[in-house]
PDB file of C-alpha atoms in Angstrom:
ATOM      1  CA  UNK D   1     120.422-139.095 -25.151  1.00 79.00           C
ATOM      2  CA  UNK D   2     118.378-136.532 -26.766  1.00 82.00           C
ATOM      3  CA  UNK D   3     120.839-135.037 -30.045  1.00 90.00           C
ATOM      4  CA  UNK D   4     119.947-132.800 -33.215  1.00 94.00           C
ATOM      5  CA  UNK D   5     123.120-133.519 -35.739  1.00 96.00           C
ATOM      6  CA  UNK D   6     123.211-131.500 -38.723  1.00 97.00           C
ATOM      7  CA  UNK D   7     125.513-131.723 -41.984  1.00 97.00           C
ATOM      8  CA  UNK D   8     127.445-130.659 -43.500  1.00 97.00           C
ATOM      9  CA  UNK D   9     129.291-127.901 -41.904  1.00 95.00           C
ATOM     10  CA  UNK D  10     129.061-125.345 -44.216  1.00 96.00           C
ATOM     11  CA  UNK D  11     128.108-125.445 -47.665  1.00 97.00           C
ATOM     12  CA  UNK D  12     129.091-122.781 -50.631  1.00 98.00           C
ATOM     13  CA  UNK D  13     126.698-122.329 -53.929  1.00 98.00           C
ATOM     14  CA  UNK D  14     126.530-120.607 -56.705  1.00 98.00           C
ATOM     15  CA  UNK D  15     123.482-118.102 -57.483  1.00 98.00           C
ATOM     16  CA  UNK D  16     120.682-119.357 -59.423  1.00 98.00           C
ATOM     17  CA  UNK D  17     121.801-123.350 -57.715  1.00 98.00           C
ATOM     18  CA  UNK D  18     119.579-125.262 -55.068  1.00 98.00           C
ATOM     19  CA  UNK D  19     120.513-126.812 -52.128  1.00 98.00           C
ATOM     20  CA  UNK D  20     119.896-129.249 -49.951  1.00 98.00           C
ATOM     21  CA  UNK D  21     120.525-129.322 -45.886  1.00 98.00           C
ATOM     22  CA  UNK D  22     119.910-132.888 -43.942  1.00 98.00           C
ATOM     23  CA  UNK D  23     119.377-133.053 -39.677  1.00 98.00           C
ATOM     24  CA  UNK D  24     119.361-136.655 -38.200  1.00 97.00           C
ATOM     25  CA  UNK D  25     118.412-136.323 -34.532  1.00 95.00           C
ATOM     26  CA  UNK D  26     117.501-138.957 -31.687  1.00 93.00           C
ATOM     27  CA  UNK D  27     115.117-136.915 -29.850  1.00 85.00           C
ATOM     28  CA  UNK D  28     112.252-139.303 -28.093  1.00 83.00           C
ATOM     29  CA  UNK D  29     109.309-138.312 -27.658  1.00 83.00           C
ATOM     30  CA  UNK D  30     109.134-136.095 -31.051  1.00 84.00           C
ATOM     31  CA  UNK D  31     106.891-133.349 -30.740  1.00 83.00           C
ATOM     32  CA  UNK D  32     107.641-130.707 -33.957  1.00 88.00           C
ATOM     33  CA  UNK D  33     110.337-130.069 -35.576  1.00 92.00           C
ATOM     34  CA  UNK D  34     111.479-126.967 -37.007  1.00 93.00           C
ATOM     35  CA  UNK D  35     114.151-125.199 -39.359  1.00 96.00           C
ATOM     36  CA  UNK D  36     115.459-121.678 -38.221  1.00 96.00           C
ATOM     37  CA  UNK D  37     117.177-119.424 -40.954  1.00 97.00           C
ATOM     38  CA  UNK D  38     120.069-116.869 -38.905  1.00 96.00           C
ATOM     39  CA  UNK D  39     122.039-114.039 -40.351  1.00 95.00           C
ATOM     40  CA  UNK D  40     125.442-112.828 -39.242  1.00 92.00           C
ATOM     41  CA  UNK D  41     124.995-111.635 -35.589  1.00 90.00           C
ATOM     42  CA  UNK D  42     121.294-111.540 -36.162  1.00 93.00           C
ATOM     43  CA  UNK D  43     118.449-113.900 -34.405  1.00 93.00           C
ATOM     44  CA  UNK D  44     116.796-117.136 -35.941  1.00 94.00           C
ATOM     45  CA  UNK D  45     113.367-116.539 -38.066  1.00 94.00           C
ATOM     46  CA  UNK D  46     111.348-119.199 -38.313  1.00 92.00           C
ATOM     47  CA  UNK D  47     110.836-121.456 -41.763  1.00 95.00           C
ATOM     48  CA  UNK D  48     109.063-123.663 -40.864  1.00 93.00           C
ATOM     49  CA  UNK D  49     107.580-125.825 -38.062  1.00 90.00           C
ATOM     50  CA  UNK D  50     106.509-129.610 -38.973  1.00 91.00           C
ATOM     51  CA  UNK D  51     104.907-132.337 -36.211  1.00 87.00           C
ATOM     52  CA  UNK D  52     105.295-136.852 -37.088  1.00 82.00           C
ATOM     53  CA  UNK D  53     102.149-136.287 -39.340  1.00 87.00           C
ATOM     54  CA  UNK D  54     103.776-134.196 -41.901  1.00 90.00           C
ATOM     55  CA  UNK D  55     105.709-134.927 -44.880  1.00 93.00           C
ATOM     56  CA  UNK D  56     106.554-131.700 -46.736  1.00 96.00           C
ATOM     57  CA  UNK D  57     106.092-127.496 -45.749  1.00 95.00           C
ATOM     58  CA  UNK D  58     107.232-125.205 -48.542  1.00 96.00           C
ATOM     59  CA  UNK D  59     107.724-121.221 -47.575  1.00 95.00           C
ATOM     60  CA  UNK D  60     108.504-119.364 -50.850  1.00 96.00           C
ATOM     61  CA  UNK D  61     111.682-121.247 -52.437  1.00 97.00           C
ATOM     62  CA  UNK D  62     112.447-123.349 -48.923  1.00 98.00           C
ATOM     63  CA  UNK D  63     111.098-126.939 -48.576  1.00 98.00           C
ATOM     64  CA  UNK D  64     111.327-128.220 -45.594  1.00 98.00           C
ATOM     65  CA  UNK D  65     110.491-132.671 -45.996  1.00 97.00           C
ATOM     66  CA  UNK D  66     109.977-135.441 -42.233  1.00 96.00           C
ATOM     67  CA  UNK D  67     110.407-138.717 -42.826  1.00 94.00           C
ATOM     68  CA  UNK D  68     110.442-139.209 -38.884  1.00 90.00           C
ATOM     69  CA  UNK D  69     110.460-143.588 -39.658  1.00 91.00           C
ATOM     70  CA  UNK D  70     114.416-142.570 -40.013  1.00 94.00           C
ATOM     71  CA  UNK D  71     114.504-139.836 -38.123  1.00 94.00           C
ATOM     72  CA  UNK D  72     116.144-137.409 -40.420  1.00 96.00           C
ATOM     73  CA  UNK D  73     114.882-134.077 -41.559  1.00 97.00           C
ATOM     74  CA  UNK D  74     115.415-132.370 -45.034  1.00 98.00           C
ATOM     75  CA  UNK D  75     115.867-128.574 -45.965  1.00 98.00           C
ATOM     76  CA  UNK D  76     115.562-127.606 -49.829  1.00 98.00           C
ATOM     77  CA  UNK D  77     116.464-124.545 -50.710  1.00 98.00           C
ATOM     78  CA  UNK D  78     115.294-123.453 -54.600  1.00 98.00           C
ATOM     79  CA  UNK D  79     117.194-121.265 -57.364  1.00 98.00           C
ATOM     80  CA  UNK D  80     119.354-119.473 -54.662  1.00 97.00           C
ATOM     81  CA  UNK D  81     119.529-115.820 -54.318  1.00 98.00           C
ATOM     82  CA  UNK D  82     122.287-114.614 -51.942  1.00 98.00           C
ATOM     83  CA  UNK D  83     120.208-113.226 -49.233  1.00 97.00           C
ATOM     84  CA  UNK D  84     119.590-117.243 -48.751  1.00 98.00           C
ATOM     85  CA  UNK D  85     123.373-116.306 -47.000  1.00 98.00           C
ATOM     86  CA  UNK D  86     123.034-117.213 -43.410  1.00 97.00           C
ATOM     87  CA  UNK D  87     122.739-119.676 -41.266  1.00 96.00           C
ATOM     88  CA  UNK D  88     120.881-122.619 -40.921  1.00 98.00           C
ATOM     89  CA  UNK D  89     119.698-123.803 -37.940  1.00 96.00           C
ATOM     90  CA  UNK D  90     117.238-127.099 -37.146  1.00 96.00           C
ATOM     91  CA  UNK D  91     115.395-127.581 -33.932  1.00 92.00           C
ATOM     92  CA  UNK D  92     113.454-130.860 -33.122  1.00 90.00           C
ATOM     93  CA  UNK D  93     111.262-130.386 -29.876  1.00 85.00           C
ATOM     94  CA  UNK D  94     110.546-133.424 -27.381  1.00 78.00           C
ATOM     95  CA  UNK D  95     106.936-134.003 -25.638  1.00 69.00           C
ATOM     96  CA  UNK D  96     106.059-131.167 -23.017  1.00 60.00           C
ATOM     97  CA  UNK D  97     110.057-130.163 -23.059  1.00 63.00           C
ATOM     98  CA  UNK D  98     112.253-127.878 -24.161  1.00 74.00           C
ATOM     99  CA  UNK D  99     113.475-126.882 -27.491  1.00 82.00           C
ATOM    100  CA  UNK D 100     117.117-128.651 -28.656  1.00 87.00           C
ATOM    101  CA  UNK D 101     119.024-127.207 -31.562  1.00 91.00           C
ATOM    102  CA  UNK D 102     121.143-128.149 -34.237  1.00 94.00           C
ATOM    103  CA  UNK D 103     124.699-126.775 -34.098  1.00 93.00           C
ATOM    104  CA  UNK D 104     123.497-125.582 -37.482  1.00 95.00           C
ATOM    105  CA  UNK D 105     124.794-125.055 -41.905  1.00 97.00           C
ATOM    106  CA  UNK D 106     126.638-122.148 -42.634  1.00 96.00           C
ATOM    107  CA  UNK D 107     125.705-121.889 -46.246  1.00 98.00           C
ATOM    108  CA  UNK D 108     127.028-118.888 -48.717  1.00 98.00           C
ATOM    109  CA  UNK D 109     126.066-118.101 -52.197  1.00 98.00           C
ATOM    110  CA  UNK D 110     127.620-116.878 -53.665  1.00 97.00           C
ATOM    111  CA  UNK D 111     127.245-114.728 -57.392  1.00 96.00           C
TER     112      UNK D 111
ATOM    113  CA  UNK Y   1     106.036-102.786 -34.749  1.00 54.00           C
ATOM    114  CA  UNK Y   2     105.225-105.525 -32.393  1.00 64.00           C
ATOM    115  CA  UNK Y   3     108.707-107.230 -31.415  1.00 92.00           C
ATOM    116  CA  UNK Y   4     111.567-108.272 -29.447  1.00 95.00           C
ATOM    117  CA  UNK Y   5     114.042-105.725 -28.585  1.00 96.00           C
ATOM    118  CA  UNK Y   6     117.742-106.481 -26.754  1.00 97.00           C
ATOM    119  CA  UNK Y   7     119.998-103.729 -26.163  1.00 95.00           C
ATOM    120  CA  UNK Y   8     122.583-103.394 -25.965  1.00 95.00           C
ATOM    121  CA  UNK Y   9     123.600-104.679 -29.216  1.00 95.00           C
ATOM    122  CA  UNK Y  10     127.360-104.791 -28.362  1.00 95.00           C
ATOM    123  CA  UNK Y  11     128.607-104.854 -24.888  1.00 94.00           C
ATOM    124  CA  UNK Y  12     131.939-105.011 -23.630  1.00 93.00           C
ATOM    125  CA  UNK Y  13     132.634-106.108 -19.395  1.00 91.00           C
ATOM    126  CA  UNK Y  14     135.688-105.836 -16.894  1.00 91.00           C
ATOM    127  CA  UNK Y  15     136.935-109.175 -15.972  1.00 88.00           C
ATOM    128  CA  UNK Y  16     134.904-109.516 -12.051  1.00 88.00           C
ATOM    129  CA  UNK Y  17     132.235-106.835 -13.175  1.00 92.00           C
ATOM    130  CA  UNK Y  18     128.735-108.137 -13.388  1.00 94.00           C
ATOM    131  CA  UNK Y  19     126.875-106.625 -16.243  1.00 95.00           C
ATOM    132  CA  UNK Y  20     123.294-106.685 -17.299  1.00 96.00           C
ATOM    133  CA  UNK Y  21     120.736-107.142 -20.975  1.00 97.00           C
ATOM    134  CA  UNK Y  22     117.865-106.521 -21.382  1.00 98.00           C
ATOM    135  CA  UNK Y  23     114.460-108.156 -23.105  1.00 98.00           C
ATOM    136  CA  UNK Y  24     111.279-106.656 -23.887  1.00 97.00           C
ATOM    137  CA  UNK Y  25     108.395-107.865 -25.623  1.00 97.00           C
ATOM    138  CA  UNK Y  26     105.996-106.154 -27.331  1.00 95.00           C
ATOM    139  CA  UNK Y  27     103.890-109.039 -28.333  1.00 93.00           C
ATOM    140  CA  UNK Y  28     102.088-110.484 -25.299  1.00 92.00           C
ATOM    141  CA  UNK Y  29     103.769-113.627 -24.696  1.00 92.00           C
ATOM    142  CA  UNK Y  30     103.809-114.823 -21.648  1.00 91.00           C
ATOM    143  CA  UNK Y  31     107.050-116.537 -22.082  1.00 91.00           C
ATOM    144  CA  UNK Y  32     110.155-115.848 -22.204  1.00 93.00           C
ATOM    145  CA  UNK Y  33     114.023-117.640 -22.210  1.00 93.00           C
ATOM    146  CA  UNK Y  34     117.575-116.464 -21.952  1.00 96.00           C
ATOM    147  CA  UNK Y  35     120.170-118.317 -24.757  1.00 95.00           C
ATOM    148  CA  UNK Y  36     123.993-118.790 -25.387  1.00 96.00           C
ATOM    149  CA  UNK Y  37     125.351-119.158 -28.749  1.00 95.00           C
ATOM    150  CA  UNK Y  38     128.439-120.042 -29.191  1.00 94.00           C
ATOM    151  CA  UNK Y  39     130.690-121.005 -32.187  1.00 87.00           C
ATOM    152  CA  UNK Y  40     130.285-124.418 -33.181  1.00 83.00           C
ATOM    153  CA  UNK Y  41     127.492-125.280 -30.570  1.00 86.00           C
ATOM    154  CA  UNK Y  42     123.912-124.695 -30.716  1.00 87.00           C
ATOM    155  CA  UNK Y  43     121.799-122.980 -28.270  1.00 90.00           C
ATOM    156  CA  UNK Y  44     122.314-122.717 -25.277  1.00 93.00           C
ATOM    157  CA  UNK Y  45     118.938-122.811 -22.405  1.00 92.00           C
ATOM    158  CA  UNK Y  46     119.800-120.414 -19.792  1.00 96.00           C
ATOM    159  CA  UNK Y  47     116.911-119.575 -17.437  1.00 95.00           C
ATOM    160  CA  UNK Y  48     113.215-119.454 -18.980  1.00 93.00           C
ATOM    161  CA  UNK Y  49     110.110-118.259 -17.619  1.00 93.00           C
ATOM    162  CA  UNK Y  50     106.729-119.274 -18.422  1.00 89.00           C
ATOM    163  CA  UNK Y  51     104.693-116.052 -16.567  1.00 91.00           C
ATOM    164  CA  UNK Y  52     105.120-113.235 -14.036  1.00 93.00           C
ATOM    165  CA  UNK Y  53     107.190-113.977 -11.204  1.00 94.00           C
ATOM    166  CA  UNK Y  54     108.221-117.204 -11.702  1.00 94.00           C
ATOM    167  CA  UNK Y  55     111.384-118.131 -13.583  1.00 95.00           C
ATOM    168  CA  UNK Y  56     113.622-121.667 -13.903  1.00 93.00           C
ATOM    169  CA  UNK Y  57     116.733-122.331 -14.225  1.00 94.00           C
ATOM    170  CA  UNK Y  58     117.623-124.108 -17.804  1.00 92.00           C
ATOM    171  CA  UNK Y  59     120.931-125.754 -18.837  1.00 91.00           C
ATOM    172  CA  UNK Y  60     123.816-123.348 -17.997  1.00 95.00           C
ATOM    173  CA  UNK Y  61     122.227-121.158 -15.714  1.00 96.00           C
ATOM    174  CA  UNK Y  62     125.153-121.237 -13.626  1.00 96.00           C
ATOM    175  CA  UNK Y  63     126.682-117.492 -13.515  1.00 96.00           C
ATOM    176  CA  UNK Y  64     123.624-115.603 -14.300  1.00 97.00           C
ATOM    177  CA  UNK Y  65     120.887-114.050 -12.554  1.00 97.00           C
ATOM    178  CA  UNK Y  66     116.727-112.915 -13.758  1.00 98.00           C
ATOM    179  CA  UNK Y  67     113.473-111.107 -13.429  1.00 97.00           C
ATOM    180  CA  UNK Y  68     110.696-111.008 -14.309  1.00 97.00           C
ATOM    181  CA  UNK Y  69     108.707-108.593 -12.883  1.00 97.00           C
ATOM    182  CA  UNK Y  70     106.936-107.448 -15.234  1.00 97.00           C
ATOM    183  CA  UNK Y  71     104.895-109.660 -18.522  1.00 96.00           C
ATOM    184  CA  UNK Y  72     107.307-107.505 -20.961  1.00 97.00           C
ATOM    185  CA  UNK Y  73     110.778-107.264 -19.995  1.00 98.00           C
ATOM    186  CA  UNK Y  74     112.741-110.523 -18.704  1.00 98.00           C
ATOM    187  CA  UNK Y  75     116.464-109.016 -17.693  1.00 98.00           C
ATOM    188  CA  UNK Y  76     119.786-111.246 -17.919  1.00 98.00           C
ATOM    189  CA  UNK Y  77     122.402-110.435 -15.495  1.00 97.00           C
ATOM    190  CA  UNK Y  78     126.006-111.547 -16.229  1.00 96.00           C
ATOM    191  CA  UNK Y  79     127.638-112.274 -13.138  1.00 95.00           C
ATOM    192  CA  UNK Y  80     131.702-112.446 -11.966  1.00 90.00           C
ATOM    193  CA  UNK Y  81     130.737-115.352 -10.775  1.00 89.00           C
ATOM    194  CA  UNK Y  82     130.147-116.875 -14.911  1.00 90.00           C
ATOM    195  CA  UNK Y  83     133.664-117.817 -15.455  1.00 89.00           C
ATOM    196  CA  UNK Y  84     133.582-118.053 -19.226  1.00 91.00           C
ATOM    197  CA  UNK Y  85     130.825-114.658 -20.153  1.00 93.00           C
ATOM    198  CA  UNK Y  86     131.723-114.088 -23.627  1.00 95.00           C
ATOM    199  CA  UNK Y  87     129.094-114.976 -26.526  1.00 96.00           C
ATOM    200  CA  UNK Y  88     126.263-114.011 -28.028  1.00 96.00           C
ATOM    201  CA  UNK Y  89     123.061-113.948 -25.588  1.00 97.00           C
ATOM    202  CA  UNK Y  90     120.115-114.625 -27.426  1.00 96.00           C
ATOM    203  CA  UNK Y  91     116.457-113.127 -26.064  1.00 96.00           C
ATOM    204  CA  UNK Y  92     113.792-114.854 -26.694  1.00 93.00           C
ATOM    205  CA  UNK Y  93     109.522-115.574 -26.512  1.00 92.00           C
ATOM    206  CA  UNK Y  94     106.490-117.869 -27.437  1.00 88.00           C
ATOM    207  CA  UNK Y  95     102.452-116.590 -26.511  1.00 84.00           C
ATOM    208  CA  UNK Y  96     103.191-120.737 -25.124  1.00 75.00           C
ATOM    209  CA  UNK Y  97     105.886-122.510 -24.077  1.00 70.00           C
ATOM    210  CA  UNK Y  98     107.871-123.405 -26.979  1.00 64.00           C
ATOM    211  CA  UNK Y  99     108.006-126.897 -26.973  1.00 60.00           C
ATOM    212  CA  UNK Y 100     104.567-127.226 -27.612  1.00 62.00           C
ATOM    213  CA  UNK Y 101     103.173-127.982 -30.870  1.00 56.00           C
ATOM    214  CA  UNK Y 102     103.589-124.760 -33.283  1.00 59.00           C
ATOM    215  CA  UNK Y 103     104.265-122.808 -30.366  1.00 73.00           C
ATOM    216  CA  UNK Y 104     106.998-120.714 -32.420  1.00 79.00           C
ATOM    217  CA  UNK Y 105     109.341-118.603 -30.352  1.00 84.00           C
ATOM    218  CA  UNK Y 106     110.432-114.721 -32.035  1.00 90.00           C
ATOM    219  CA  UNK Y 107     113.780-113.807 -31.230  1.00 93.00           C
ATOM    220  CA  UNK Y 108     115.461-110.669 -30.138  1.00 95.00           C
ATOM    221  CA  UNK Y 109     118.191-109.800 -32.193  1.00 95.00           C
ATOM    222  CA  UNK Y 110     121.008-110.916 -30.327  1.00 96.00           C
ATOM    223  CA  UNK Y 111     123.576-109.104 -27.426  1.00 97.00           C
ATOM    224  CA  UNK Y 112     127.443-109.370 -27.890  1.00 96.00           C
ATOM    225  CA  UNK Y 113     129.468-109.348 -24.808  1.00 96.00           C
ATOM    226  CA  UNK Y 114     133.056-109.512 -24.772  1.00 95.00           C
ATOM    227  CA  UNK Y 115     135.180-109.945 -21.110  1.00 91.00           C
ATOM    228  CA  UNK Y 116     137.871-107.257 -21.950  1.00 86.00           C
TER     229      UNK Y 116
END
């Protein structure tokens, strides 16, 4: 069964600190993996998209990594800001199939 | 100002009533999608349309209906047959099928439907 699991479910950090969110998937055959940021009560916004041949991709203070062998991805946030408070969703696409969404990690950044 | 617009932001419905959620995009995208988001669950696909006048059921289509008469519009009707309609509904669009490599899906701001 195609599944995407994220950890932790929720995370609290202080402003300025770094954090790493995890995503494990069992989707096959794998096409691409995406990370989305969703503010409360808003629609998700894409942060990165990676294929199996890409190990790392950055978008400002966000850096995503992908290990296609172990079927794991991580999203690292550097020097967190209050505006980083949101849910972060890992989404995996099987080739020519629909997107499979994880349940998200809720991040809260406090001053 | 290009984008995808959902309306209304909040919607209240009495049990037994049908209600229609609006989704409009001016991105010239062929594909459009409706998702449902519940607390503690990932987004689930209700219906999708890859081209005008064509649409397909997603994973949880029961109790919902859609139409795609125009490229820009993909309204979702929540019927009285949907047993648990209270949820956050998200509309999305993409230039091609969203599962394809590097095809990014753009989401609307969502409609929160509450049955009272």
